[in-house]
Coordinates of C-alpha atoms in Angstrom, one line a residue:
M821 CA -44.8 -36.1 28.0
A822 CA -43.5 -36.5 24.4
D823 CA -44.1 -32.8 23.8
L824 CA -42.1 -31.9 26.9
K825 CA -39.2 -34.1 25.9
H826 CA -39.2 -32.4 22.5
Q827 CA -39.2 -29.0 24.1
N828 CA -36.4 -29.9 26.4
L829 CA -34.4 -31.4 23.5
F830 CA -34.9 -28.2 21.5
S831 CA -33.7 -26.1 24.5
N832 CA -30.6 -28.3 24.8
I833 CA -29.8 -28.0 21.1
T834 CA -30.4 -24.3 21.2
V835 CA -28.0 -23.9 24.1
I836 CA -25.4 -26.0 22.3
F837 CA -25.9 -24.0 19.2
L838 CA -25.4 -20.7 21.0
S839 CA -22.3 -21.9 22.8
T840 CA -20.8 -23.1 19.5
M841 CA -21.5 -19.8 17.9
A842 CA -20.0 -17.9 20.8
M843 CA -16.8 -20.0 20.7
L844 CA -16.7 -19.6 16.9
S845 CA -17.0 -15.8 17.3
K846 CA -14.2 -15.8 19.9
H847 CA -12.0 -17.9 17.6
L848 CA -12.6 -15.7 14.6
L849 CA -12.0 -12.5 16.6
S850 CA -8.7 -13.8 18.0
T851 CA -7.2 -15.4 14.8
S852 CA -8.6 -13.6 11.8
T853 CA -7.5 -10.1 10.6
S854 CA -10.6 -9.7 8.5
T855 CA -13.3 -10.0 11.2
P856 CA -15.2 -7.2 12.9
T857 CA -14.9 -6.2 16.5
L858 CA -17.1 -7.6 19.2
L859 CA -19.2 -4.4 19.1
H860 CA -20.1 -5.2 15.5
L861 CA -21.4 -8.6 16.6
L862 CA -23.6 -7.4 19.5
P863 CA -26.7 -6.7 17.4
F864 CA -26.5 -10.2 15.9
S865 CA -25.8 -11.8 19.2
A866 CA -28.9 -10.2 20.7
L867 CA -30.9 -11.4 17.8
L868 CA -29.8 -15.0 18.5
L869 CA -30.9 -14.7 22.1
V870 CA -34.3 -13.4 21.2
L871 CA -35.2 -15.6 18.2
P872 CA -34.8 -19.1 19.8
S873 CA -37.7 -18.5 22.2
S874 CA -40.1 -17.5 19.4
I875 CA -38.9 -20.2 17.1
Q876 CA -39.1 -22.8 19.9
A877 CA -42.8 -21.9 20.5
F878 CA -43.5 -22.1 16.8
F879 CA -41.8 -25.5 16.5
F880 CA -43.6 -26.8 19.6
L881 CA -47.0 -25.8 18.3
H882 CA -46.2 -27.5 15.0
Q883 CA -45.0 -30.7 16.7
W884 CA -41.3 -29.9 16.2
K885 CA -40.5 -30.8 12.7
P886 CA -36.7 -31.7 12.5
F887 CA -36.4 -30.4 9.0
F888 CA -37.5 -26.9 10.1
L889 CA -35.2 -27.0 13.0
F890 CA -32.3 -27.9 10.8
L891 CA -33.3 -25.1 8.3
F892 CA -33.4 -22.6 11.2
F893 CA -29.9 -23.5 12.3
C894 CA -28.5 -23.2 8.8
C895 CA -30.1 -19.9 8.3
S896 CA -28.8 -18.7 11.6
F897 CA -25.3 -19.7 10.7
L898 CA -25.5 -18.1 7.3
A899 CA -26.7 -14.8 9.0
F900 CA -23.7 -15.1 11.4
V901 CA -21.3 -15.4 8.5
V902 CA -22.9 -12.4 6.8
A903 CA -22.7 -10.3 10.0
S904 CA -19.1 -11.2 10.4
K905 CA -18.1 -9.5 7.1
P906 CA -15.7 -6.6 8.0
P907 CA -16.6 -3.1 6.9
S908 CA -15.1 -2.0 3.6
V909 CA -12.2 0.5 3.5
Y910 CA -12.5 3.4 1.1
L911 CA -9.9 5.7 -0.4
V912 CA -11.6 9.1 -0.2
D913 CA -8.9 11.0 -1.9
F914 CA -5.1 11.5 -2.1
S915 CA -2.6 14.3 -2.6
C916 CA 0.9 14.3 -4.1
F917 CA 3.5 17.0 -3.3
K918 CA 5.0 18.9 -6.2
P919 CA 8.2 20.8 -5.1
P920 CA 8.8 24.3 -6.3
R921 CA 10.6 24.9 -9.5
S922 CA 13.6 26.2 -7.6
C923 CA 14.3 22.7 -6.5
Q924 CA 14.6 21.3 -10.0
V925 CA 17.9 19.7 -10.6
P926 CA 19.0 19.0 -14.2
L927 CA 22.1 16.9 -14.8
S928 CA 24.3 19.9 -15.3
R929 CA 23.2 21.4 -11.9
F930 CA 23.6 18.0 -10.2
I931 CA 27.2 17.6 -11.5
Q932 CA 28.0 21.2 -10.5
H933 CA 26.9 20.6 -6.9
A934 CA 28.6 17.2 -6.7
S935 CA 31.8 18.7 -8.0
A936 CA 31.7 21.3 -5.2
V937 CA 31.7 18.7 -2.5
E938 CA 35.3 18.3 -1.3
S939 CA 34.9 14.7 -0.2
F940 CA 34.0 13.6 -3.8
D941 CA 36.9 12.9 -6.2
D942 CA 36.7 13.1 -9.9
Q943 CA 35.9 9.4 -10.2
S944 CA 33.0 9.8 -7.8
V945 CA 31.5 12.7 -9.8
E946 CA 32.0 10.9 -13.1
F947 CA 30.4 7.8 -11.7
M948 CA 27.3 9.7 -10.4
A949 CA 27.0 11.6 -13.7
K950 CA 27.0 8.3 -15.6
I951 CA 24.3 6.8 -13.4
V952 CA 22.0 9.8 -13.5
A953 CA 22.4 10.1 -17.3
S954 CA 21.4 6.4 -17.8
S955 CA 18.8 6.1 -15.1
G956 CA 15.8 7.2 -17.1
I957 CA 15.0 10.3 -15.1
S958 CA 14.5 13.7 -16.8
E959 CA 16.0 17.1 -16.3
E960 CA 13.0 18.2 -14.2
T961 CA 13.2 16.1 -11.1
Y962 CA 13.7 17.7 -7.6
L963 CA 16.2 17.7 -4.8
P964 CA 15.6 19.5 -1.4
P965 CA 17.1 23.0 -0.9
A966 CA 19.6 21.6 1.7
L967 CA 21.3 19.4 -1.0
L968 CA 21.4 22.3 -3.5
S969 CA 23.4 24.5 -1.2
F970 CA 27.2 25.0 -1.3
P971 CA 28.2 22.7 0.4
P972 CA 25.1 20.5 1.0
K973 CA 23.6 21.0 4.4
T974 CA 23.2 17.7 6.2
H975 CA 22.2 18.3 9.8
Q976 CA 19.1 17.9 11.9
R977 CA 17.7 21.4 11.5
E978 CA 17.7 21.0 7.7
Y979 CA 16.1 17.6 7.9
V980 CA 13.2 19.0 9.9
K981 CA 12.8 21.9 7.5
E982 CA 12.6 19.5 4.6
A983 CA 10.0 17.4 6.4
E984 CA 7.9 20.4 7.2
M985 CA 8.2 21.6 3.6
I986 CA 6.6 18.3 2.4
L987 CA 4.3 17.2 5.2
F988 CA 2.4 20.4 5.9
P989 CA 1.3 21.2 2.3
L990 CA 0.2 17.6 1.9
M991 CA -2.0 17.7 4.9
D992 CA -3.4 21.1 3.9
D993 CA -4.3 19.9 0.4
L994 CA -5.8 16.5 1.6
L995 CA -8.0 18.1 4.3
S996 CA -9.1 20.7 1.9
K997 CA -10.1 18.2 -0.8
A998 CA -12.1 16.1 1.8
E999 CA -13.5 19.2 3.6
L1000 CA -12.4 17.8 6.9
S1001 CA -10.9 19.4 10.0
P1002 CA -7.6 17.9 11.5
R1003 CA -9.7 16.9 14.5
D1004 CA -11.8 14.6 12.3
I1005 CA -8.8 12.3 11.8
D1006 CA -8.8 9.2 14.1
I1007 CA -5.7 7.5 12.8
L1008 CA -2.4 8.9 11.5
V1009 CA 0.4 6.8 9.9
V1010 CA 3.6 8.5 8.7
N1011 CA 6.4 6.6 7.0
C1012 CA 9.9 7.8 6.2
S1013 CA 12.8 5.3 6.1
A1014 CA 16.0 7.4 6.6
F1015 CA 14.9 10.1 9.0
C1016 CA 13.4 9.2 12.4
P1017 CA 13.5 12.2 14.8
F1018 CA 12.1 12.5 18.2
P1019 CA 9.5 13.8 18.6
S1020 CA 8.5 11.7 15.6
L1021 CA 7.3 13.0 12.3
S1022 CA 3.7 11.9 13.2
S1023 CA 4.0 13.9 16.5
I1024 CA 5.2 17.0 14.5
I1025 CA 2.0 16.7 12.5
V1026 CA -0.2 16.2 15.5
N1027 CA 1.4 19.3 17.1
K1028 CA 1.1 21.5 14.0
Y1029 CA -2.6 20.7 13.5
S1030 CA -3.7 20.5 17.1
M1031 CA -5.2 17.0 16.5
R1032 CA -7.2 15.2 19.1
S1033 CA -5.6 13.7 22.2
D1034 CA -6.9 10.3 21.3
V1035 CA -5.7 10.2 17.7
K1036 CA -3.9 6.9 17.0
S1037 CA -0.5 8.0 15.6
F1038 CA 2.2 5.7 14.2
N1039 CA 5.6 6.4 12.7
L1040 CA 7.2 3.8 10.4
S1041 CA 11.0 4.0 9.6
G1042 CA 13.6 1.9 7.9
M1043 CA 11.1 0.0 5.7
G1044 CA 12.3 1.4 2.3
C1045 CA 10.2 1.8 -0.8
S1046 CA 7.6 -0.7 0.4
A1047 CA 6.5 1.5 3.3
G1048 CA 3.8 3.3 1.4
A1049 CA 1.9 0.1 0.8
I1050 CA 2.7 -1.2 4.3
G1051 CA 1.2 2.0 5.7
I1052 CA -2.1 1.3 3.8
D1053 CA -2.0 -2.3 5.2
L1054 CA -1.5 -1.0 8.7
A1055 CA -4.3 1.6 8.4
Q1056 CA -6.7 -1.0 7.1
N1057 CA -6.1 -3.3 10.1
L1058 CA -6.6 -0.3 12.5
L1059 CA -9.8 0.6 10.7
K1060 CA -11.2 -2.9 11.5
T1061 CA -11.1 -2.0 15.2
S1062 CA -12.2 1.6 14.9
K1063 CA -15.8 2.1 13.8
N1064 CA -16.7 5.1 11.5
S1065 CA -13.2 6.5 11.5
Y1066 CA -10.9 8.4 9.2
A1067 CA -7.2 7.5 8.7
V1068 CA -4.5 9.5 7.0
V1069 CA -1.4 7.7 5.6
I1070 CA 1.6 9.9 4.6
S1071 CA 4.6 8.6 2.7
T1072 CA 7.8 10.5 2.1
E1073 CA 11.6 10.4 2.2
I1074 CA 13.9 13.0 3.6
L1075 CA 16.8 13.0 1.2
S1076 CA 19.1 15.3 3.0
S1077 CA 19.3 12.8 5.8
G1078 CA 20.3 10.0 3.4
W1079 CA 23.0 12.0 1.4
Y1080 CA 26.3 10.1 1.2
S1081 CA 29.5 12.2 0.9
G1082 CA 32.0 9.4 0.6
R1083 CA 33.6 7.6 -2.4
E1084 CA 32.3 4.0 -2.3
K1085 CA 30.4 3.5 -5.6
S1086 CA 28.0 1.0 -4.0
K1087 CA 26.8 3.8 -1.6
L1088 CA 26.7 6.6 -4.2
L1089 CA 23.8 5.0 -6.1
L1090 CA 21.2 6.5 -3.7
N1091 CA 22.5 10.0 -4.3
C1092 CA 21.8 9.5 -8.0
L1093 CA 18.4 7.8 -8.1
F1094 CA 16.2 9.2 -5.3
R1095 CA 14.3 12.4 -5.7
M1096 CA 12.0 14.6 -3.6
G1097 CA 8.3 13.8 -3.2
G1098 CA 5.5 12.8 -0.8
A1099 CA 1.9 11.6 -0.8
A1100 CA -1.0 11.7 1.7
V1101 CA -3.9 9.4 1.5
L1102 CA -7.3 9.6 3.3
L1103 CA -9.0 6.3 4.1
T1104 CA -12.3 5.6 5.9
N1105 CA -14.6 2.7 6.9
R1106 CA -17.8 4.8 7.0
K1107 CA -20.5 3.1 4.9
E1108 CA -21.7 6.4 3.4
A1109 CA -18.3 7.0 2.1
S1110 CA -19.0 4.7 -0.8
K1111 CA -21.0 7.6 -2.4
W1112 CA -18.1 10.0 -2.6
S1113 CA -14.8 8.0 -2.3
K1114 CA -12.6 7.3 -5.3
Y1115 CA -11.6 3.7 -4.6
R1116 CA -12.4 0.7 -2.4
L1117 CA -9.7 -1.5 -1.0
I1118 CA -10.0 -5.1 -2.2
T1119 CA -7.0 -6.8 -0.6
T1120 CA -3.5 -6.3 0.7
L1121 CA -0.6 -8.8 1.0
R1122 CA 2.8 -8.6 2.7
T1123 CA 5.8 -10.8 2.1
Q1124 CA 9.4 -10.6 3.4
T1125 CA 12.7 -12.5 3.2
A1126 CA 14.6 -10.8 6.0
F1127 CA 15.2 -14.2 7.5
D1128 CA 17.6 -14.9 4.6
D1129 CA 21.0 -13.4 5.4
E1130 CA 22.1 -13.1 1.8
A1131 CA 18.9 -11.2 0.9
Y1132 CA 19.0 -9.2 4.1
L1133 CA 22.5 -7.8 3.2
T1134 CA 21.6 -6.7 -0.4
A1135 CA 20.8 -3.2 0.8
I1136 CA 22.0 -2.0 4.2
R1137 CA 22.9 1.3 5.8
E1138 CA 26.4 1.3 7.3
E1139 CA 29.6 3.4 7.6
D1140 CA 32.4 3.2 5.1
D1141 CA 36.1 3.0 6.0
D1142 CA 36.1 6.8 6.7
G1143 CA 33.1 6.6 9.0
K1144 CA 30.7 8.2 6.6
L1145 CA 27.2 6.8 6.7
G1146 CA 25.5 5.5 3.5
V1147 CA 23.4 2.7 2.1
T1148 CA 25.4 -0.1 0.4
V1149 CA 23.5 -1.6 -2.6
S1150 CA 25.0 -5.0 -3.6
K1151 CA 24.8 -6.7 -7.0
G1152 CA 22.6 -9.4 -5.5
L1153 CA 19.7 -6.9 -5.1
V1154 CA 18.1 -7.7 -8.4
Q1155 CA 18.2 -11.5 -7.8
A1156 CA 16.7 -11.0 -4.2
A1157 CA 14.0 -8.8 -5.7
R1158 CA 13.2 -11.5 -8.3
E1159 CA 12.9 -14.2 -5.7
I1160 CA 10.7 -12.3 -3.3
L1161 CA 8.5 -11.0 -6.2
S1162 CA 8.0 -14.6 -7.3
S1163 CA 7.0 -15.8 -3.8
H1164 CA 4.8 -12.8 -3.3
M1165 CA 2.9 -13.0 -6.6
A1166 CA 2.3 -16.7 -6.2
I1167 CA 0.2 -16.0 -3.1
H1168 CA -1.2 -12.8 -4.5
G1169 CA -2.4 -14.6 -7.7
S1170 CA -4.1 -17.3 -5.7
R1171 CA -6.3 -14.6 -4.1
I1172 CA -7.2 -12.4 -7.1
L1173 CA -6.8 -14.4 -10.3
P1174 CA -9.9 -16.0 -11.9
M1175 CA -10.3 -19.7 -11.8
S1176 CA -9.6 -20.1 -15.5
E1177 CA -6.1 -18.7 -15.0
K1178 CA -5.4 -20.9 -12.0
L1179 CA -6.7 -24.0 -13.9
K1180 CA -4.5 -23.3 -16.9
H1181 CA -1.5 -23.1 -14.6
V1182 CA -2.3 -26.3 -12.8
L1183 CA -3.0 -28.2 -16.0
S1184 CA 0.3 -27.1 -17.5
I1185 CA 2.2 -28.4 -14.5
V1186 CA 0.4 -31.8 -14.7
G1187 CA 1.1 -31.8 -18.5
K1188 CA 4.8 -31.1 -17.9
K1189 CA 5.1 -34.1 -15.6
I1190 CA 3.2 -36.4 -18.0
K1191 CA 5.3 -35.4 -21.0
A1192 CA 8.5 -36.0 -19.1
K1193 CA 9.3 -32.4 -18.6
T1194 CA 9.0 -31.4 -22.2
G1195 CA 6.0 -29.1 -21.9
E1196 CA 6.1 -25.5 -20.7
I1197 CA 4.4 -24.3 -17.5
Y1198 CA 1.7 -21.7 -18.2
M1199 CA 2.3 -18.5 -16.3
P1200 CA -1.0 -16.9 -15.3
S1201 CA -1.7 -13.4 -16.7
F1202 CA -2.5 -10.9 -13.9
K1203 CA -4.2 -8.7 -16.6
A1204 CA -7.1 -11.1 -16.3
A1205 CA -7.9 -9.6 -12.9
I1206 CA -6.2 -6.2 -12.9
Q1207 CA -6.5 -3.4 -15.4
Y1208 CA -3.8 -1.0 -14.2
F1209 CA -0.5 -1.5 -12.4
C1210 CA 1.6 0.9 -10.2
L1211 CA 5.1 -0.7 -10.1
P1212 CA 8.2 0.3 -8.1
T1213 CA 10.1 3.1 -9.8
S1214 CA 13.5 2.0 -8.6
G1215 CA 14.8 2.0 -12.2
R1216 CA 14.1 0.9 -15.7
A1217 CA 15.8 -2.5 -15.2
L1218 CA 13.5 -3.4 -12.2
I1219 CA 10.4 -2.2 -14.1
S1220 CA 11.4 -4.4 -17.0
E1221 CA 12.0 -7.4 -14.7
I1222 CA 8.6 -7.1 -13.1
A1223 CA 6.9 -6.6 -16.4
K1224 CA 8.3 -9.8 -17.7
G1225 CA 7.3 -11.8 -14.6
L1226 CA 3.7 -10.4 -14.8
K1227 CA 3.4 -10.6 -18.6
L1228 CA 2.8 -6.9 -18.9
D1229 CA 3.3 -4.8 -22.1
G1230 CA 4.4 -1.2 -22.8
G1231 CA 0.9 0.2 -22.0
D1232 CA 0.8 -1.5 -18.6
V1233 CA 4.2 0.0 -17.5
E1234 CA 3.6 3.4 -19.0
A1235 CA 2.6 5.1 -15.8
S1236 CA 5.7 3.6 -14.0
L1237 CA 8.2 4.6 -16.7
M1238 CA 6.7 8.2 -17.1
T1239 CA 6.8 8.7 -13.3
L1240 CA 10.4 7.6 -13.1
H1241 CA 11.2 10.0 -16.0
R1242 CA 9.3 13.1 -14.6
F1243 CA 9.8 12.7 -10.8
G1244 CA 12.5 10.1 -10.4
N1245 CA 12.4 7.4 -7.7
Q1246 CA 10.4 8.9 -4.9
S1247 CA 10.7 5.8 -2.7
S1248 CA 7.5 4.8 -0.9
C1249 CA 5.3 7.5 -2.5
S1250 CA 6.0 6.8 -6.2
M1251 CA 2.9 4.6 -6.6
W1252 CA 0.6 7.6 -5.9
Y1253 CA 2.2 9.7 -8.6
E1254 CA 1.6 6.8 -10.9
L1255 CA -2.1 6.7 -10.0
A1256 CA -2.2 10.5 -10.4
Y1257 CA -0.8 10.0 -13.9
M1258 CA -3.6 7.5 -14.7
E1259 CA -6.2 9.9 -13.4
A1260 CA -4.7 12.8 -15.3
K1261 CA -5.1 10.7 -18.4
Q1262 CA -8.7 9.8 -17.3
R1263 CA -8.0 6.1 -17.8
V1264 CA -9.4 4.4 -14.7
K1265 CA -13.1 3.7 -15.1
K1266 CA -15.7 2.7 -12.6
G1267 CA -15.4 -1.0 -11.6
E1268 CA -11.8 -1.3 -12.9
K1269 CA -9.0 -2.5 -10.6
V1270 CA -5.6 -1.0 -9.8
S1271 CA -2.7 -2.9 -8.3
M1272 CA 0.0 -1.2 -6.3
L1273 CA 3.2 -3.0 -5.6
G1274 CA 5.9 -1.8 -3.2
M1275 CA 9.3 -3.4 -2.8
G1276 CA 11.8 -2.3 -0.1
T1277 CA 14.8 -3.1 1.9
G1278 CA 14.6 -6.2 4.1
P1279 CA 13.8 -7.3 1.5
K1280 CA 10.0 -7.0 1.8
C1281 CA 7.1 -6.7 -0.6
C1282 CA 3.6 -5.3 -0.1
S1283 CA 0.8 -5.0 -2.6
C1284 CA -2.7 -3.4 -2.5
V1285 CA -5.6 -3.8 -5.0
W1286 CA -8.2 -1.1 -5.4
E1287 CA -11.5 -1.0 -7.2
C1288 CA -12.5 2.3 -8.8
I1289 CA -15.9 3.6 -7.6
R1290 CA -15.6 7.2 -8.7
P1291 CA -13.3 8.0 -11.6
G1292 CA -10.9 10.9 -11.3
A1293 CA -11.7 14.3 -12.9
G1294 CA -8.5 14.5 -15.0
A1295 CA -5.5 16.8 -14.6
S1296 CA -6.9 19.2 -12.0
N1297 CA -4.8 22.0 -10.6
N1298 CA -3.8 19.9 -7.5
N1299 CA -2.7 17.0 -9.7
P1300 CA 1.2 16.9 -9.9
W1301 CA 0.9 16.2 -13.7
S1302 CA -1.4 19.2 -14.4
D1303 CA 1.1 21.3 -16.2
C1304 CA 2.8 18.6 -18.3
I1305 CA 0.4 15.6 -18.8
H1306 CA 0.0 16.7 -22.5
L1307 CA 3.7 15.9 -23.1
Y1308 CA 3.3 12.3 -22.0
P1309 CA 3.8 9.5 -22.8
I1310 CA 7.2 10.0 -24.4
G1311 CA 7.5 7.5 -27.2
A1312 CA 11.2 6.6 -26.7
L1313 CA 10.4 5.7 -23.0
S1314 CA 7.1 3.9 -23.6
S1315 CA 8.5 0.4 -23.1
P1316 CA 11.0 -1.1 -20.7
P1317 CA 14.5 -2.0 -22.0

């Protein structure tokens, strides 16, 4: 009779345990973004259904030792936690678009074309020339053919031509590197802030390459310079629900659609700073990809302050008094960027910084309170967790501001400053030109981590951290730096102002 009671008790406990695990699984799947799909848990669930009967017989024959039962439940829960770990996301390879030499726009050519635009007066041309000369960009950056015409061509047909000029070579190069067919792609994410046609840019690519009917395609617009990192974050979340899949993320900006032909100085800034570019990235969650991929995605984080009216209005696209469309950039943009960066890095640091840095920060806060606010608060060094940084190339002033906040030196911001100099501000794809610079210099070694930071209108901020698993091969022919990497870094630009 006692043995029967023990057996019934064990059965009841097993049922309760399985019910609890089922509820926990349901809760994790509905609330967490880092858990696998139900299909991933099926093998483990089946194991839980089979094992209790065998273990029950074992415990019954051994007179049901409570310690062994407790041990069994602990091991089962541990196995459940291990089985719930999401698959890793790998960066197989990436490509950066390098425009033809005919698109290069030295300062003299820029002034010549600006002077030919009837809507610009002498003050407008002089202002733009001053901004370009002091921006930190070189004489070798690029503008699309539409903006180098007399007068600039700013209509739909030219926007589409510019998009095709960038997107198609990127896809061709990326698929060639990975030795994949367009029909192997399961997820497609395209981001472009200023130009949002219909059919969408993602549909243009699906049509051009005759991709599968079930490809998951997404088109992001209006998200500014942070859209490249946001696209990675989106693709990562999609890969969590798509087993053994490939995802392509393409980032670009169609400059001819954002050209401003009025006279308001706050709107003329974008004409001066943004330059032509694009990048395509191939991601996958296939386990075997760890053998040939370049990087593994460690973490992503998104932050935004669009709820704050003052921050929201620091960069906004609107018409001027003459009805001409342009992006107004206010003086409060730097302060808004400083505030969102501070909030973003506080959360980011809590995730990636080692315990020693966190402890120093906490102890400094406690010490400051004890010493009646006379002590200094220790700011953690992100270099304790990250070896390389890809920062927004919106300008030397912003790079300097971020460097101070993260305690970075000239070597840490070299890739950002050199990318700004050689290619200008390429919006959401600049971070990939920075990584290409590091690879051309053969700096990133196996096991080292790279942090990418994107900041855009909204304002919003998004960061990605990668771990190198296969170092780049240097300045190969399809690296945008292949013909000029030997000239960099330029000593006079090696540190922020």
